[in-house]
PDB file of C-alpha atoms in Angstrom:
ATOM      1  CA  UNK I  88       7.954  70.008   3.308  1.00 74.00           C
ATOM      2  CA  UNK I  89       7.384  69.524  -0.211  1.00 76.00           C
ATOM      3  CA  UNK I  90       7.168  73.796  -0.159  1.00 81.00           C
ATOM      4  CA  UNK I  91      10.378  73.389   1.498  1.00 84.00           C
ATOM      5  CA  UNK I  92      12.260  71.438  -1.426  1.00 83.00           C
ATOM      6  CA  UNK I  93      10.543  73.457  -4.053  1.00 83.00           C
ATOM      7  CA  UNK I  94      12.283  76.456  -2.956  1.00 87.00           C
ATOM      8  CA  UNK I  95      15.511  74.708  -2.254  1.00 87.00           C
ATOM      9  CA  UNK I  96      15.740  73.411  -6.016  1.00 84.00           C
ATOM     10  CA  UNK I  97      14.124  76.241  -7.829  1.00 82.00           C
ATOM     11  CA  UNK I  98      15.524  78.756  -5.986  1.00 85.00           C
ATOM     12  CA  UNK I  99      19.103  76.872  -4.604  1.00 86.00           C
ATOM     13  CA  UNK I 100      20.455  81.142  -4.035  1.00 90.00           C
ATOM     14  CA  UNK I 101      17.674  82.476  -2.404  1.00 90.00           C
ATOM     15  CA  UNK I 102      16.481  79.284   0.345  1.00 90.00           C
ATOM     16  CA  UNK I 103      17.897  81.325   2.573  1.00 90.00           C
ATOM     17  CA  UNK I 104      15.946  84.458   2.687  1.00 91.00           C
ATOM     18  CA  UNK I 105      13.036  82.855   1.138  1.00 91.00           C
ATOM     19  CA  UNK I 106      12.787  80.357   3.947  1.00 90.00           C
ATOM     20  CA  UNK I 107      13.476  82.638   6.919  1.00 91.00           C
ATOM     21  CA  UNK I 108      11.884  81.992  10.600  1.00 92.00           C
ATOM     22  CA  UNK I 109       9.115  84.064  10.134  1.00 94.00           C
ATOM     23  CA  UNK I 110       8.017  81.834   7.275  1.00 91.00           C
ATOM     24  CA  UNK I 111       8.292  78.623   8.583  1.00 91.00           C
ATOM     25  CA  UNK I 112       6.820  79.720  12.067  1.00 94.00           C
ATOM     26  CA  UNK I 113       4.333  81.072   9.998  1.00 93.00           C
ATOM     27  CA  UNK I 114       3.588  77.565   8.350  1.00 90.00           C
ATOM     28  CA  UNK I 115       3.632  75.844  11.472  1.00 92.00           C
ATOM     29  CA  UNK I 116       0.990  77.880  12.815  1.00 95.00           C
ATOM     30  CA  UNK I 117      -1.001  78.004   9.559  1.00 91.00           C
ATOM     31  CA  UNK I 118      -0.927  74.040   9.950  1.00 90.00           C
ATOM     32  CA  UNK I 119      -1.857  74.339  13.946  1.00 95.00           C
ATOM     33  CA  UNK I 120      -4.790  77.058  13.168  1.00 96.00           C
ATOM     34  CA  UNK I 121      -6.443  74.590  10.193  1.00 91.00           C
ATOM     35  CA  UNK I 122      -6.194  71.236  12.425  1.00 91.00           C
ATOM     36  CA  UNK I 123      -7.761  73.363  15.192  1.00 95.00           C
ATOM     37  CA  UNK I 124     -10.498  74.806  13.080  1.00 93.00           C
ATOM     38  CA  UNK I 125     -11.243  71.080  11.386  1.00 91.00           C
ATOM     39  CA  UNK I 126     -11.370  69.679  14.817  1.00 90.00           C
ATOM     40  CA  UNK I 127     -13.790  72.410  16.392  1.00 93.00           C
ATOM     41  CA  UNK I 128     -16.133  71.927  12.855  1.00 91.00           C
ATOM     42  CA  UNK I 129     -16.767  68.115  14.062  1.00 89.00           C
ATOM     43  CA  UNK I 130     -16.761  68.693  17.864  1.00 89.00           C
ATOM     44  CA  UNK I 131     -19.499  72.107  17.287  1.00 91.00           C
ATOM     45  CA  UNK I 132     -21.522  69.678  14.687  1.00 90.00           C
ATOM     46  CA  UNK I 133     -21.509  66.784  17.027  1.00 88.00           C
ATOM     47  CA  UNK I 134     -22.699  68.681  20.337  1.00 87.00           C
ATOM     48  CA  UNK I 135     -25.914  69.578  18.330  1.00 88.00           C
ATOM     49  CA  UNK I 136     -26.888  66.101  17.957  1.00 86.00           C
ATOM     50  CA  UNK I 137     -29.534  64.252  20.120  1.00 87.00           C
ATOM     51  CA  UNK I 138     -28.444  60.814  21.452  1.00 82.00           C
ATOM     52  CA  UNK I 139     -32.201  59.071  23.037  1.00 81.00           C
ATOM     53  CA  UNK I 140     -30.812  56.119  25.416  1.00 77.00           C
ATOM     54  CA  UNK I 141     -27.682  55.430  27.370  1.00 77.00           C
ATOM     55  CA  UNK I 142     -25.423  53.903  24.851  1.00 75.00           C
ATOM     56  CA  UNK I 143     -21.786  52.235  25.073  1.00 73.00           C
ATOM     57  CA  UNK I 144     -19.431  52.188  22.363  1.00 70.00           C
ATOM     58  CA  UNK I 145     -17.376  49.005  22.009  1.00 69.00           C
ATOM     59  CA  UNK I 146     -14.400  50.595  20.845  1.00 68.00           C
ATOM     60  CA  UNK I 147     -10.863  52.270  22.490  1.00 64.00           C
ATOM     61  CA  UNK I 148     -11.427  54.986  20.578  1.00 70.00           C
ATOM     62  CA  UNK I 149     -14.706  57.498  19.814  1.00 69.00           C
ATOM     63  CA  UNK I 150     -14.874  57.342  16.352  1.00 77.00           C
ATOM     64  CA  UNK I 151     -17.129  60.030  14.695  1.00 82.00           C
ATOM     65  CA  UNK I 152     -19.217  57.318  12.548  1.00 80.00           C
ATOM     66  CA  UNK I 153     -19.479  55.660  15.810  1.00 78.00           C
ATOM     67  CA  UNK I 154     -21.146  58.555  17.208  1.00 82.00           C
ATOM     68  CA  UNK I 155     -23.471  59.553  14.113  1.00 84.00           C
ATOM     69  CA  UNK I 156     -24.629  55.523  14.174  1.00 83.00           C
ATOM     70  CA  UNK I 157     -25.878  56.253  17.839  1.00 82.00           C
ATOM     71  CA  UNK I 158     -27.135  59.384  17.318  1.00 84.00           C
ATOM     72  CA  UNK I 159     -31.217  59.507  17.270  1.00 86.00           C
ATOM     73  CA  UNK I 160     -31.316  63.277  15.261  1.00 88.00           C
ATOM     74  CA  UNK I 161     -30.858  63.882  11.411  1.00 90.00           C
ATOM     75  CA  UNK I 162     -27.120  63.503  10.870  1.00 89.00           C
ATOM     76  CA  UNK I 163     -27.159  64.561   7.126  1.00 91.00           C
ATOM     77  CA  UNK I 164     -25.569  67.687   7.883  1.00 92.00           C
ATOM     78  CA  UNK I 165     -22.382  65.597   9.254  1.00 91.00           C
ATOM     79  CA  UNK I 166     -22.267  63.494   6.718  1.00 91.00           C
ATOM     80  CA  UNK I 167     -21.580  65.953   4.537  1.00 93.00           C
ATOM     81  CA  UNK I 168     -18.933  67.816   5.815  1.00 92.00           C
ATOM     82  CA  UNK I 169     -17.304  64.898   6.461  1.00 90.00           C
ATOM     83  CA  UNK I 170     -17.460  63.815   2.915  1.00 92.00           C
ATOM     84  CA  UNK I 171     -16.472  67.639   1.946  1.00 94.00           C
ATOM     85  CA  UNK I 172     -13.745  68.244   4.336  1.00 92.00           C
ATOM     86  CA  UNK I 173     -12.320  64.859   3.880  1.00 89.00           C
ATOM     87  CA  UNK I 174     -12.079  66.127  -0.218  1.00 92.00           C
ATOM     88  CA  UNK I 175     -10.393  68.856   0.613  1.00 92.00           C
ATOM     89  CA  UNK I 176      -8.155  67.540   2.745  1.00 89.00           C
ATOM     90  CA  UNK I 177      -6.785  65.737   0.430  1.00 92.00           C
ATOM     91  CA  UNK I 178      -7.590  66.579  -2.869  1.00 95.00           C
ATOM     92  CA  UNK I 179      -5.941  70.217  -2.013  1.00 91.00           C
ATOM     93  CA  UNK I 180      -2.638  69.237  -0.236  1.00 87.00           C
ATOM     94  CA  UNK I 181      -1.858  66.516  -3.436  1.00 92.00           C
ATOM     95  CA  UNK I 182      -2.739  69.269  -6.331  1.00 93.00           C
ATOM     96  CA  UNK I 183      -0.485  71.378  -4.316  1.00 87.00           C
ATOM     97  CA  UNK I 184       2.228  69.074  -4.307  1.00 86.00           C
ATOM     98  CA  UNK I 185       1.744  67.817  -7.936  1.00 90.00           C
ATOM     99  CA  UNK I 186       1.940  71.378  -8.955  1.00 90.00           C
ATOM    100  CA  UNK I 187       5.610  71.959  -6.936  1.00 84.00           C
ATOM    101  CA  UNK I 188       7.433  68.624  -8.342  1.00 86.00           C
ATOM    102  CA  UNK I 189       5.733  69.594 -11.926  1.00 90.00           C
ATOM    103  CA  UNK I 190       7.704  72.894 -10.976  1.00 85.00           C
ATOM    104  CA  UNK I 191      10.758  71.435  -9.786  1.00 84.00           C
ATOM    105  CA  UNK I 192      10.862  69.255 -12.904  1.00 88.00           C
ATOM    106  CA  UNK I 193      10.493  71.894 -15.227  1.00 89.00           C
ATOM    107  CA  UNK I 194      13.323  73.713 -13.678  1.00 83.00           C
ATOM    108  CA  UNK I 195      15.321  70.538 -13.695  1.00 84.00           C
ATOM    109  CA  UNK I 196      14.745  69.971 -17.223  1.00 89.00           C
ATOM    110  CA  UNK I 197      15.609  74.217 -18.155  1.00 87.00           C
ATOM    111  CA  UNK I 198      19.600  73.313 -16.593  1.00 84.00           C
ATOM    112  CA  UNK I 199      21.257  73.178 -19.521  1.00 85.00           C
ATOM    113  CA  UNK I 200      23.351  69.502 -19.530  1.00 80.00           C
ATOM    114  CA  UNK I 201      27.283  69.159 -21.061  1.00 73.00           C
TER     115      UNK I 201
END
């Protein structure tokens, strides 16, 4: 979205044929492909964990820390990638969209004004 309204200020003459079909299919399915692959990391990461006795979680939904609390193997690994993908999930998505307002200001402030 917020590539969306950086074209459509910065480029008002070109949205058009800068945002054709095959671009936003092709963000749709970037943003399908990365959820899928951040989902399979956790699910792949959690199957190789050991869990020793039969264990209930008291909750509607199975949370991951849940899991790594019941878990009787070394869960370092987890831990980790959940502390690095969690970064980049949202360190990269809010430098990108700094960096397209900065842009969209800057073009702003380049209109010359009566």
């Amino acid at each position: 979205m917020a590539y969306d309204r950086y074209v459509a200020i910065c480029f008002p003459l070109h949205y058009t044929t800068i945002m054709g079909p095959k671009l936003c299919l092709s963000l749709v399915v970037l943003s399908w492909v990365l959820t899928v692959f951040h989902a399979m990391l956790h699910t792949l990461l959690m199957a190789r964990l050991c869990f020793c006795a039969e264990n209930v979680i008291p909750h509607f939904f199975c949370d991951m820390s849940a899991l790594l609390k019941l878990s009787c193997s070394d869960t370092h690994v987890n831990e980790l990638v959940i502390f690095i993908t969690a970064g980049l999930i949202l360190l990269i998505p809010f430098v990108l969209i700094l960096l397209s307002y900065g842009r969209i200001v800057s073009s702003i402030l380049k209109v010359p004004s009566a």
